[in-house]
Amino acid sequence: MAICFLMVICFIWMPFFTSAALLTPPQNITILSTNMKHFLIWSPVAEIAPGEVIKYSVEFQGEYERDYANDSWIPIAECTDVSITQCDITEDISATVPYNLRVRASTGTQASLWATLNGFFNRVTTSLIPPMLTVTTDGYHLLAELEHLGPAFEFWIFYWKKGPESTVYHKVVRESTTTVHLETMEAGAEYCVKAQTYVEAINRSSNFSEVQCVKSEDAKVILLTFAPLFLIIFFVAVLVLPFLAWKTCRICQYSFCPDEVLPDTLKLTASPAKILKERGEEMEKCDESVQVLPSEDILLHFWIHETL
Ligand SMILES: *[C@@H]1O[C@H](CO)[C@@H](O)[C@H](O)[C@H]1NC(C)=O
Ligand SMILES: *[C@@H]1O[C@H](CO)[C@@H](O)[C@H](O)[C@H]1NC(C)=O
Ligand SMILES: *[C@@H]1O[C@H](CO)[C@@H](O)[C@H](O)[C@H]1NC(C)=O
Ligand SMILES: *[C@@H]1O[C@H](CO)[C@@H](O)[C@H](O)[C@H]1NC(C)=O
């Protein structure tokens, strides 16, 4: 009876043991980590029956889960039941502590045992690649352009004027989206630039990029390039300034004594009497404008009138 009972139990559990034994766990689990982007990759598992789709699931365990959460594992949602053999774990590796990672294969109802990464992964080991640097000039301005790597990255730029005993200057850039102005160059001098990335979260920096040198334009070259522009400015000055001066005089005249200068057509067509009348009105207008004077001026006015 007891043997029969045991046999029944064995029979019931048989499929689970066999399936676990049949579907091998993924092998060659490794981490590829470059510039703070981390990927878990593994070798594909051979299918048991032809046409069966093999899916993979990944879980991780950080220091907190190991020490305070009973050795629990956290599934990575984007890497649950996926058919590719890699997983972007960048978002889950959020601290500079050792992480453990595991992956298993499954087909429909069967699942393999978990296969764990050999050793821990710490993001401090990421490979930092020297940044892509483009050095250009704009007139006398020395400019540097850097690739965009995300908010975790700082760029340390070093630049110097080529020559004996030159000082090396240093600039830190946090936003790499725009072109950085480094220096106003001396005419005809050569300047060199190199850069490295720095990640504060891991207190590490990359190697330097290759040194790039550019020569600033000679004063003569600048003069030649801008000669036509200077010529245009000169002509504009010669032609426009006298006109502006004349225009300004006219405006002054109008504002001091409005309507004094009448259009020529009106002068020609109007009768002499009308012109005289208008002249009179103009005089009045001018007088009106003169009447708004400080009291001493009025006294002076009177005195002049009396004496004359
Ligand atoms: C694991 O990697 C080794 C060497 O890179 C290779 O020979 C082997 O076939 C791989 N295993 C699997 C299951 O692909
Ligand atoms: C931790 O695991 C043990 C045994 O695996 C279990 O008894 C206990 O309840 C677990 N504690 C927590 C907080 O999950
Ligand atoms: C970063 O590392 C350097 C040595 O490589 C060390 O001198 C410095 O104190 C570290 N800074 C921080 C904030 O840990
Ligand atoms: C940085 O430079 C050193 C020696 O110059 C070299 O051994 C190392 O591989 C370089 N690292 C990277 C990430 O290029």
PDB file of C-alpha atoms in Angstrom, residues 31-296:
ATOM      1  CA  ILE A  31      27.419  41.151 -19.164  1.00  0.00           C
ATOM      2  CA  LEU A  32      28.305  43.681 -21.838  1.00  0.00           C
ATOM      3  CA  SER A  33      28.670  47.087 -20.232  1.00  0.00           C
ATOM      4  CA  THR A  34      29.853  50.151 -22.158  1.00  0.00           C
ATOM      5  CA  ASN A  35      29.405  53.831 -21.251  1.00  0.00           C
ATOM      6  CA  MET A  36      26.980  52.967 -18.391  1.00  0.00           C
ATOM      7  CA  LYS A  37      24.692  50.911 -20.669  1.00  0.00           C
ATOM      8  CA  HIS A  38      24.438  47.337 -19.438  1.00  0.00           C
ATOM      9  CA  PHE A  39      23.241  44.239 -21.310  1.00  0.00           C
ATOM     10  CA  LEU A  40      22.899  40.658 -20.108  1.00  0.00           C
ATOM     11  CA  ILE A  41      23.483  38.151 -22.922  1.00  0.00           C
ATOM     12  CA  TRP A  42      23.368  34.349 -23.065  1.00  0.00           C
ATOM     13  CA  SER A  43      23.578  31.490 -25.570  1.00  0.00           C
ATOM     14  CA  PRO A  44      20.301  30.221 -27.035  1.00  0.00           C
ATOM     15  CA  VAL A  45      18.875  27.006 -25.579  1.00  0.00           C
ATOM     16  CA  ALA A  46      18.290  24.080 -27.978  1.00  0.00           C
ATOM     17  CA  GLU A  47      14.576  23.337 -28.469  1.00  0.00           C
ATOM     18  CA  ILE A  48      13.249  19.947 -27.345  1.00  0.00           C
ATOM     19  CA  ALA A  49      10.503  19.488 -29.937  1.00  0.00           C
ATOM     20  CA  PRO A  50      10.766  21.091 -33.400  1.00  0.00           C
ATOM     21  CA  GLY A  51       8.770  24.307 -33.836  1.00  0.00           C
ATOM     22  CA  GLU A  52       8.586  25.000 -30.131  1.00  0.00           C
ATOM     23  CA  VAL A  53       9.275  28.635 -29.250  1.00  0.00           C
ATOM     24  CA  ILE A  54      11.734  29.084 -26.398  1.00  0.00           C
ATOM     25  CA  LYS A  55      11.204  32.107 -24.191  1.00  0.00           C
ATOM     26  CA  TYR A  56      13.568  33.583 -21.605  1.00  0.00           C
ATOM     27  CA  SER A  57      13.014  35.417 -18.344  1.00  0.00           C
ATOM     28  CA  VAL A  58      15.530  37.471 -16.359  1.00  0.00           C
ATOM     29  CA  GLU A  59      15.600  38.378 -12.660  1.00  0.00           C
ATOM     30  CA  PHE A  60      18.036  40.438 -10.603  1.00  0.00           C
ATOM     31  CA  GLN A  61      19.040  40.770  -6.987  1.00  0.00           C
ATOM     32  CA  GLY A  62      20.737  43.854  -5.573  1.00  0.00           C
ATOM     33  CA  GLU A  63      22.414  44.388  -2.234  1.00  0.00           C
ATOM     34  CA  TYR A  64      19.122  45.380  -0.621  1.00  0.00           C
ATOM     35  CA  GLU A  65      17.306  42.197  -1.699  1.00  0.00           C
ATOM     36  CA  ARG A  66      20.240  40.083  -0.481  1.00  0.00           C
ATOM     37  CA  ASP A  67      20.637  41.760   2.901  1.00  0.00           C
ATOM     38  CA  TYR A  68      17.144  42.950   3.860  1.00  0.00           C
ATOM     39  CA  ALA A  69      14.566  41.256   1.611  1.00  0.00           C
ATOM     40  CA  ASN A  70      15.161  37.577   2.312  1.00  0.00           C
ATOM     41  CA  ASP A  71      17.300  36.897  -0.764  1.00  0.00           C
ATOM     42  CA  SER A  72      14.350  37.708  -3.012  1.00  0.00           C
ATOM     43  CA  TRP A  73      14.700  38.153  -6.776  1.00  0.00           C
ATOM     44  CA  ILE A  74      13.025  40.881  -8.820  1.00  0.00           C
ATOM     45  CA  PRO A  75      11.728  40.014 -12.308  1.00  0.00           C
ATOM     46  CA  ILE A  76      12.633  42.457 -15.098  1.00  0.00           C
ATOM     47  CA  ALA A  77       9.306  43.176 -16.828  1.00  0.00           C
ATOM     48  CA  GLU A  78      10.847  44.003 -20.232  1.00  0.00           C
ATOM     49  CA  CYS A  79      12.780  40.716 -20.123  1.00  0.00           C
ATOM     50  CA  THR A  80      10.034  38.288 -19.109  1.00  0.00           C
ATOM     51  CA  ASP A  81       9.066  35.645 -21.692  1.00  0.00           C
ATOM     52  CA  VAL A  82      11.118  37.214 -24.459  1.00  0.00           C
ATOM     53  CA  SER A  83      12.471  35.219 -27.418  1.00  0.00           C
ATOM     54  CA  ILE A  84      15.703  37.221 -27.850  1.00  0.00           C
ATOM     55  CA  THR A  85      18.856  36.183 -25.968  1.00  0.00           C
ATOM     56  CA  GLN A  86      19.735  39.556 -24.482  1.00  0.00           C
ATOM     57  CA  CYS A  87      18.273  41.940 -21.922  1.00  0.00           C
ATOM     58  CA  ASP A  88      18.873  45.663 -21.380  1.00  0.00           C
ATOM     59  CA  ILE A  89      19.365  45.867 -17.604  1.00  0.00           C
ATOM     60  CA  THR A  90      20.533  49.521 -17.558  1.00  0.00           C
ATOM     61  CA  GLU A  91      17.408  50.775 -15.753  1.00  0.00           C
ATOM     62  CA  ASP A  92      17.581  48.088 -13.069  1.00  0.00           C
ATOM     63  CA  ILE A  93      21.251  48.605 -12.206  1.00  0.00           C
ATOM     64  CA  SER A  94      20.527  51.846 -10.382  1.00  0.00           C
ATOM     65  CA  ALA A  95      23.230  51.776  -7.689  1.00  0.00           C
ATOM     66  CA  THR A  96      26.969  51.192  -7.597  1.00  0.00           C
ATOM     67  CA  VAL A  97      26.663  47.891  -5.642  1.00  0.00           C
ATOM     68  CA  PRO A  98      27.173  44.229  -6.636  1.00  0.00           C
ATOM     69  CA  TYR A  99      24.200  42.772  -8.519  1.00  0.00           C
ATOM     70  CA  ASN A 100      23.367  39.132  -9.101  1.00  0.00           C
ATOM     71  CA  LEU A 101      21.491  38.127 -12.259  1.00  0.00           C
ATOM     72  CA  ARG A 102      19.792  34.938 -13.381  1.00  0.00           C
ATOM     73  CA  VAL A 103      17.962  33.728 -16.474  1.00  0.00           C
ATOM     74  CA  ARG A 104      15.871  30.693 -17.347  1.00  0.00           C
ATOM     75  CA  ALA A 105      14.340  29.232 -20.492  1.00  0.00           C
ATOM     76  CA  SER A 106      10.720  28.098 -20.871  1.00  0.00           C
ATOM     77  CA  THR A 107       8.430  26.590 -23.487  1.00  0.00           C
ATOM     78  CA  GLY A 108       4.711  26.747 -22.835  1.00  0.00           C
ATOM     79  CA  THR A 109       4.325  24.758 -19.613  1.00  0.00           C
ATOM     80  CA  GLN A 110       7.928  23.729 -19.067  1.00  0.00           C
ATOM     81  CA  ALA A 111      10.687  25.836 -17.553  1.00  0.00           C
ATOM     82  CA  SER A 112      14.399  25.214 -17.079  1.00  0.00           C
ATOM     83  CA  LEU A 113      16.266  25.742 -13.854  1.00  0.00           C
ATOM     84  CA  TRP A 114      17.623  29.245 -13.238  1.00  0.00           C
ATOM     85  CA  ALA A 115      21.146  29.817 -14.483  1.00  0.00           C
ATOM     86  CA  THR A 116      23.017  32.474 -12.526  1.00  0.00           C
ATOM     87  CA  LEU A 117      25.694  34.879 -13.729  1.00  0.00           C
ATOM     88  CA  ASN A 118      29.155  33.756 -12.724  1.00  0.00           C
ATOM     89  CA  GLY A 119      30.013  36.247  -9.966  1.00  0.00           C
ATOM     90  CA  PHE A 120      28.482  39.642  -9.307  1.00  0.00           C
ATOM     91  CA  PHE A 121      28.155  42.582 -11.648  1.00  0.00           C
ATOM     92  CA  ASN A 122      29.023  46.087 -10.462  1.00  0.00           C
ATOM     93  CA  ARG A 123      28.501  49.014 -12.843  1.00  0.00           C
ATOM     94  CA  VAL A 124      31.830  50.492 -11.724  1.00  0.00           C
ATOM     95  CA  THR A 125      33.417  48.019 -14.165  1.00  0.00           C
ATOM     96  CA  THR A 126      31.689  49.556 -17.206  1.00  0.00           C
ATOM     97  CA  SER A 127      34.029  50.434 -20.109  1.00  0.00           C
ATOM     98  CA  LEU A 128      34.196  54.172 -20.661  1.00  0.00           C
ATOM     99  CA  ILE A 129      34.973  54.939 -24.286  1.00  0.00           C
ATOM    100  CA  PRO A 130      36.833  58.185 -25.105  1.00  0.00           C
ATOM    101  CA  PRO A 131      34.288  60.745 -26.378  1.00  0.00           C
ATOM    102  CA  MET A 132      33.793  61.723 -30.018  1.00  0.00           C
ATOM    103  CA  LEU A 133      35.259  65.203 -30.293  1.00  0.00           C
ATOM    104  CA  THR A 134      35.000  67.649 -33.199  1.00  0.00           C
ATOM    105  CA  VAL A 135      37.162  70.770 -33.065  1.00  0.00           C
ATOM    106  CA  THR A 136      36.369  73.676 -35.373  1.00  0.00           C
ATOM    107  CA  THR A 137      37.062  77.389 -35.707  1.00  0.00           C
ATOM    108  CA  ASP A 138      34.743  80.258 -36.479  1.00  0.00           C
ATOM    109  CA  GLY A 139      36.849  83.302 -37.243  1.00  0.00           C
ATOM    110  CA  TYR A 140      38.989  83.646 -34.112  1.00  0.00           C
ATOM    111  CA  HIS A 141      36.777  81.363 -31.982  1.00  0.00           C
ATOM    112  CA  LEU A 142      37.947  77.910 -30.964  1.00  0.00           C
ATOM    113  CA  LEU A 143      34.913  75.588 -30.779  1.00  0.00           C
ATOM    114  CA  ALA A 144      34.430  72.000 -29.580  1.00  0.00           C
ATOM    115  CA  GLU A 145      31.507  69.678 -30.224  1.00  0.00           C
ATOM    116  CA  LEU A 146      30.923  66.470 -28.226  1.00  0.00           C
ATOM    117  CA  GLU A 147      28.649  63.489 -28.701  1.00  0.00           C
ATOM    118  CA  HIS A 148      25.570  63.199 -26.485  1.00  0.00           C
ATOM    119  CA  LEU A 149      25.852  60.427 -23.877  1.00  0.00           C
ATOM    120  CA  GLY A 150      23.106  61.226 -21.381  1.00  0.00           C
ATOM    121  CA  PRO A 151      22.840  63.035 -18.055  1.00  0.00           C
ATOM    122  CA  ALA A 152      25.279  60.749 -16.195  1.00  0.00           C
ATOM    123  CA  PHE A 153      28.202  62.078 -18.232  1.00  0.00           C
ATOM    124  CA  GLU A 154      30.451  65.080 -17.808  1.00  0.00           C
ATOM    125  CA  PHE A 155      33.072  66.077 -20.346  1.00  0.00           C
ATOM    126  CA  TRP A 156      36.482  67.345 -19.352  1.00  0.00           C
ATOM    127  CA  ILE A 157      38.038  69.356 -22.153  1.00  0.00           C
ATOM    128  CA  PHE A 158      41.732  70.277 -22.158  1.00  0.00           C
ATOM    129  CA  TYR A 159      43.134  72.798 -24.650  1.00  0.00           C
ATOM    130  CA  TRP A 160      46.368  74.677 -25.211  1.00  0.00           C
ATOM    131  CA  LYS A 161      48.181  76.900 -27.661  1.00  0.00           C
ATOM    132  CA  LYS A 162      50.850  74.922 -29.468  1.00  0.00           C
ATOM    133  CA  GLY A 163      54.362  76.032 -28.656  1.00  0.00           C
ATOM    134  CA  PRO A 164      57.053  75.730 -25.975  1.00  0.00           C
ATOM    135  CA  GLU A 165      55.858  75.858 -22.353  1.00  0.00           C
ATOM    136  CA  SER A 166      52.224  76.369 -23.209  1.00  0.00           C
ATOM    137  CA  THR A 167      49.629  76.376 -20.444  1.00  0.00           C
ATOM    138  CA  VAL A 168      46.926  73.708 -20.602  1.00  0.00           C
ATOM    139  CA  TYR A 169      43.455  75.059 -19.882  1.00  0.00           C
ATOM    140  CA  HIS A 170      40.599  72.945 -18.601  1.00  0.00           C
ATOM    141  CA  LYS A 171      36.845  73.219 -19.059  1.00  0.00           C
ATOM    142  CA  VAL A 172      34.065  71.013 -17.650  1.00  0.00           C
ATOM    143  CA  VAL A 173      30.917  70.615 -19.741  1.00  0.00           C
ATOM    144  CA  ARG A 174      27.763  68.982 -18.418  1.00  0.00           C
ATOM    145  CA  GLU A 175      25.437  69.506 -21.394  1.00  0.00           C
ATOM    146  CA  SER A 176      27.014  68.136 -24.543  1.00  0.00           C
ATOM    147  CA  THR A 177      24.130  69.066 -26.862  1.00  0.00           C
ATOM    148  CA  THR A 178      25.559  72.418 -27.931  1.00  0.00           C
ATOM    149  CA  THR A 179      28.877  73.585 -29.344  1.00  0.00           C
ATOM    150  CA  VAL A 180      31.243  74.803 -26.639  1.00  0.00           C
ATOM    151  CA  HIS A 181      33.225  78.003 -27.057  1.00  0.00           C
ATOM    152  CA  LEU A 182      36.695  77.403 -25.618  1.00  0.00           C
ATOM    153  CA  GLU A 183      38.809  80.427 -26.428  1.00  0.00           C
ATOM    154  CA  THR A 184      39.359  83.461 -28.604  1.00  0.00           C
ATOM    155  CA  MET A 185      42.424  82.563 -30.620  1.00  0.00           C
ATOM    156  CA  GLU A 186      45.490  84.603 -31.456  1.00  0.00           C
ATOM    157  CA  ALA A 187      45.953  85.234 -35.172  1.00  0.00           C
ATOM    158  CA  GLY A 188      48.001  82.560 -36.924  1.00  0.00           C
ATOM    159  CA  ALA A 189      48.444  80.386 -33.789  1.00  0.00           C
ATOM    160  CA  GLU A 190      47.724  76.646 -33.593  1.00  0.00           C
ATOM    161  CA  TYR A 191      45.517  75.265 -30.823  1.00  0.00           C
ATOM    162  CA  CYS A 192      45.076  71.642 -29.681  1.00  0.00           C
ATOM    163  CA  VAL A 193      42.156  70.013 -27.872  1.00  0.00           C
ATOM    164  CA  LYS A 194      41.533  66.659 -26.194  1.00  0.00           C
ATOM    165  CA  ALA A 195      38.621  65.443 -24.045  1.00  0.00           C
ATOM    166  CA  GLN A 196      37.618  62.678 -21.680  1.00  0.00           C
ATOM    167  CA  THR A 197      34.300  61.672 -20.122  1.00  0.00           C
ATOM    168  CA  TYR A 198      33.728  61.536 -16.382  1.00  0.00           C
ATOM    169  CA  VAL A 199      30.914  59.688 -14.593  1.00  0.00           C
ATOM    170  CA  GLU A 200      30.350  60.981 -11.084  1.00  0.00           C
ATOM    171  CA  ALA A 201      28.208  57.977 -10.036  1.00  0.00           C
ATOM    172  CA  ILE A 202      31.227  55.691 -10.330  1.00  0.00           C
ATOM    173  CA  ASN A 203      33.960  58.331  -9.895  1.00  0.00           C
ATOM    174  CA  ARG A 204      35.717  57.196 -13.055  1.00  0.00           C
ATOM    175  CA  SER A 205      36.850  58.831 -16.268  1.00  0.00           C
ATOM    176  CA  SER A 206      37.553  57.516 -19.746  1.00  0.00           C
ATOM    177  CA  ASN A 207      40.842  57.721 -21.608  1.00  0.00           C
ATOM    178  CA  PHE A 208      41.471  60.863 -23.598  1.00  0.00           C
ATOM    179  CA  SER A 209      40.187  61.262 -27.119  1.00  0.00           C
ATOM    180  CA  GLU A 210      42.811  61.789 -29.819  1.00  0.00           C
ATOM    181  CA  VAL A 211      44.378  65.236 -29.756  1.00  0.00           C
ATOM    182  CA  GLN A 212      42.962  67.491 -32.454  1.00  0.00           C
ATOM    183  CA  CYS A 213      44.739  70.655 -33.571  1.00  0.00           C
ATOM    184  CA  VAL A 214      43.429  73.599 -35.589  1.00  0.00           C
ATOM    185  CA  LYS A 215      45.125  76.730 -36.851  1.00  0.00           C
ATOM    186  CA  SER A 216      43.479  80.100 -36.430  1.00  0.00           C
ATOM    187  CA  GLU A 217      43.201  82.289 -39.489  1.00  0.00           C
ATOM    188  CA  ASP A 218      45.916  84.847 -40.211  1.00  0.00           C
ATOM    189  CA  ALA A 219      45.053  88.503 -39.835  1.00  0.00           C
ATOM    190  CA  LYS A 220      45.728  88.899 -43.585  1.00  0.00           C
ATOM    191  CA  VAL A 221      43.291  86.108 -44.421  1.00  0.00           C
ATOM    192  CA  ILE A 222      40.634  87.665 -42.202  1.00  0.00           C
ATOM    193  CA  LEU A 223      41.187  91.029 -43.898  1.00  0.00           C
ATOM    194  CA  LEU A 224      40.879  89.434 -47.353  1.00  0.00           C
ATOM    195  CA  THR A 225      37.723  87.536 -46.406  1.00  0.00           C
ATOM    196  CA  PHE A 226      36.103  90.615 -44.991  1.00  0.00           C
ATOM    197  CA  ALA A 227      37.436  93.134 -47.539  1.00  0.00           C
ATOM    198  CA  PRO A 228      34.228  93.152 -49.667  1.00  0.00           C
ATOM    199  CA  LEU A 229      32.208  93.649 -46.489  1.00  0.00           C
ATOM    200  CA  PHE A 230      34.367  96.602 -45.442  1.00  0.00           C
ATOM    201  CA  LEU A 231      33.942  98.090 -48.945  1.00  0.00           C
ATOM    202  CA  ILE A 232      30.157  97.809 -48.734  1.00  0.00           C
ATOM    203  CA  ILE A 233      30.128  99.406 -45.282  1.00  0.00           C
ATOM    204  CA  PHE A 234      32.300 102.264 -46.621  1.00  0.00           C
ATOM    205  CA  PHE A 235      29.957 102.957 -49.563  1.00  0.00           C
ATOM    206  CA  VAL A 236      26.899 102.786 -47.362  1.00  0.00           C
ATOM    207  CA  ALA A 237      28.503 105.306 -45.032  1.00  0.00           C
ATOM    208  CA  VAL A 238      29.439 107.666 -47.890  1.00  0.00           C
ATOM    209  CA  LEU A 239      26.002 107.546 -49.520  1.00  0.00           C
ATOM    210  CA  VAL A 240      23.612 107.194 -46.612  1.00  0.00           C
ATOM    211  CA  LEU A 241      25.130 109.462 -43.964  1.00  0.00           C
ATOM    212  CA  PRO A 242      24.750 112.783 -45.879  1.00  0.00           C
ATOM    213  CA  PHE A 243      21.181 111.804 -46.764  1.00  0.00           C
ATOM    214  CA  LEU A 244      20.435 111.034 -43.111  1.00  0.00           C
ATOM    215  CA  ALA A 245      21.958 114.351 -42.030  1.00  0.00           C
ATOM    216  CA  TRP A 246      19.806 116.221 -44.543  1.00  0.00           C
ATOM    217  CA  LYS A 247      16.694 114.313 -43.433  1.00  0.00           C
ATOM    218  CA  THR A 248      17.435 115.109 -39.794  1.00  0.00           C
ATOM    219  CA  CYS A 249      17.687 118.829 -40.629  1.00  0.00           C
ATOM    220  CA  ARG A 250      14.284 118.655 -42.301  1.00  0.00           C
ATOM    221  CA  ILE A 251      12.727 116.957 -39.303  1.00  0.00           C
ATOM    222  CA  CYS A 252      14.201 119.624 -37.014  1.00  0.00           C
ATOM    223  CA  GLN A 253      12.704 122.336 -39.142  1.00  0.00           C
ATOM    224  CA  TYR A 254       9.241 120.722 -39.060  1.00  0.00           C
ATOM    225  CA  SER A 255       9.210 120.266 -35.319  1.00  0.00           C
ATOM    226  CA  PHE A 256      10.349 123.837 -34.542  1.00  0.00           C
ATOM    227  CA  CYS A 257       7.926 125.579 -36.844  1.00  0.00           C
ATOM    228  CA  PRO A 258       5.363 123.162 -38.340  1.00  0.00           C
ATOM    229  CA  ASP A 259       3.837 123.737 -41.810  1.00  0.00           C
ATOM    230  CA  GLU A 260       6.467 126.337 -42.607  1.00  0.00           C
ATOM    231  CA  VAL A 261       7.539 124.567 -45.765  1.00  0.00           C
ATOM    232  CA  LEU A 262       4.558 123.932 -48.021  1.00  0.00           C
ATOM    233  CA  PRO A 263       4.517 121.455 -50.917  1.00  0.00           C
ATOM    234  CA  ASP A 264       5.692 123.177 -54.121  1.00  0.00           C
ATOM    235  CA  THR A 265       2.436 122.294 -55.952  1.00  0.00           C
ATOM    236  CA  LEU A 266       0.399 124.224 -53.389  1.00  0.00           C
ATOM    237  CA  LYS A 267       2.693 127.249 -53.699  1.00  0.00           C
ATOM    238  CA  LEU A 268       2.258 127.305 -57.465  1.00  0.00           C
ATOM    239  CA  THR A 269      -1.512 126.798 -57.658  1.00  0.00           C
ATOM    240  CA  ALA A 270      -2.630 128.954 -54.720  1.00  0.00           C
ATOM    241  CA  SER A 271      -3.395 132.624 -55.286  1.00  0.00           C
ATOM    242  CA  PRO A 272      -0.965 135.218 -53.858  1.00  0.00           C
ATOM    243  CA  ALA A 273      -3.662 136.326 -51.388  1.00  0.00           C
ATOM    244  CA  LYS A 274      -4.129 132.819 -50.070  1.00  0.00           C
ATOM    245  CA  ILE A 275      -0.372 132.378 -49.763  1.00  0.00           C
ATOM    246  CA  LEU A 276      -0.192 135.574 -47.772  1.00  0.00           C
ATOM    247  CA  LYS A 277      -3.055 134.451 -45.534  1.00  0.00           C
ATOM    248  CA  GLU A 278      -1.376 131.137 -44.966  1.00  0.00           C
ATOM    249  CA  ARG A 279       1.914 132.860 -44.244  1.00  0.00           C
ATOM    250  CA  GLY A 280       0.038 134.901 -41.631  1.00  0.00           C
ATOM    251  CA  GLU A 281      -1.386 131.759 -40.058  1.00  0.00           C
ATOM    252  CA  GLU A 282       2.043 130.239 -40.037  1.00  0.00           C
ATOM    253  CA  MET A 283       3.381 133.241 -38.228  1.00  0.00           C
ATOM    254  CA  GLU A 284       0.603 132.882 -35.671  1.00  0.00           C
ATOM    255  CA  LYS A 285       1.434 129.240 -35.219  1.00  0.00           C
ATOM    256  CA  CYS A 286       5.042 130.117 -34.710  1.00  0.00           C
ATOM    257  CA  ASP A 287       4.044 132.841 -32.248  1.00  0.00           C
ATOM    258  CA  GLU A 288       1.828 130.383 -30.401  1.00  0.00           C
ATOM    259  CA  SER A 289       4.676 128.019 -30.057  1.00  0.00           C
ATOM    260  CA  VAL A 290       6.925 130.796 -28.819  1.00  0.00           C
ATOM    261  CA  GLN A 291       4.361 131.969 -26.246  1.00  0.00           C
ATOM    262  CA  VAL A 292       4.972 128.906 -24.045  1.00  0.00           C
ATOM    263  CA  LEU A 293       7.982 130.379 -22.286  1.00  0.00           C
ATOM    264  CA  PRO A 294       9.286 130.736 -18.753  1.00  0.00           C
ATOM    265  CA  SER A 295       8.397 134.070 -17.059  1.00  0.00           C
ATOM    266  CA  GLU A 296      11.909 135.589 -17.403  1.00  0.00           C
TER     267      GLU A 296
END
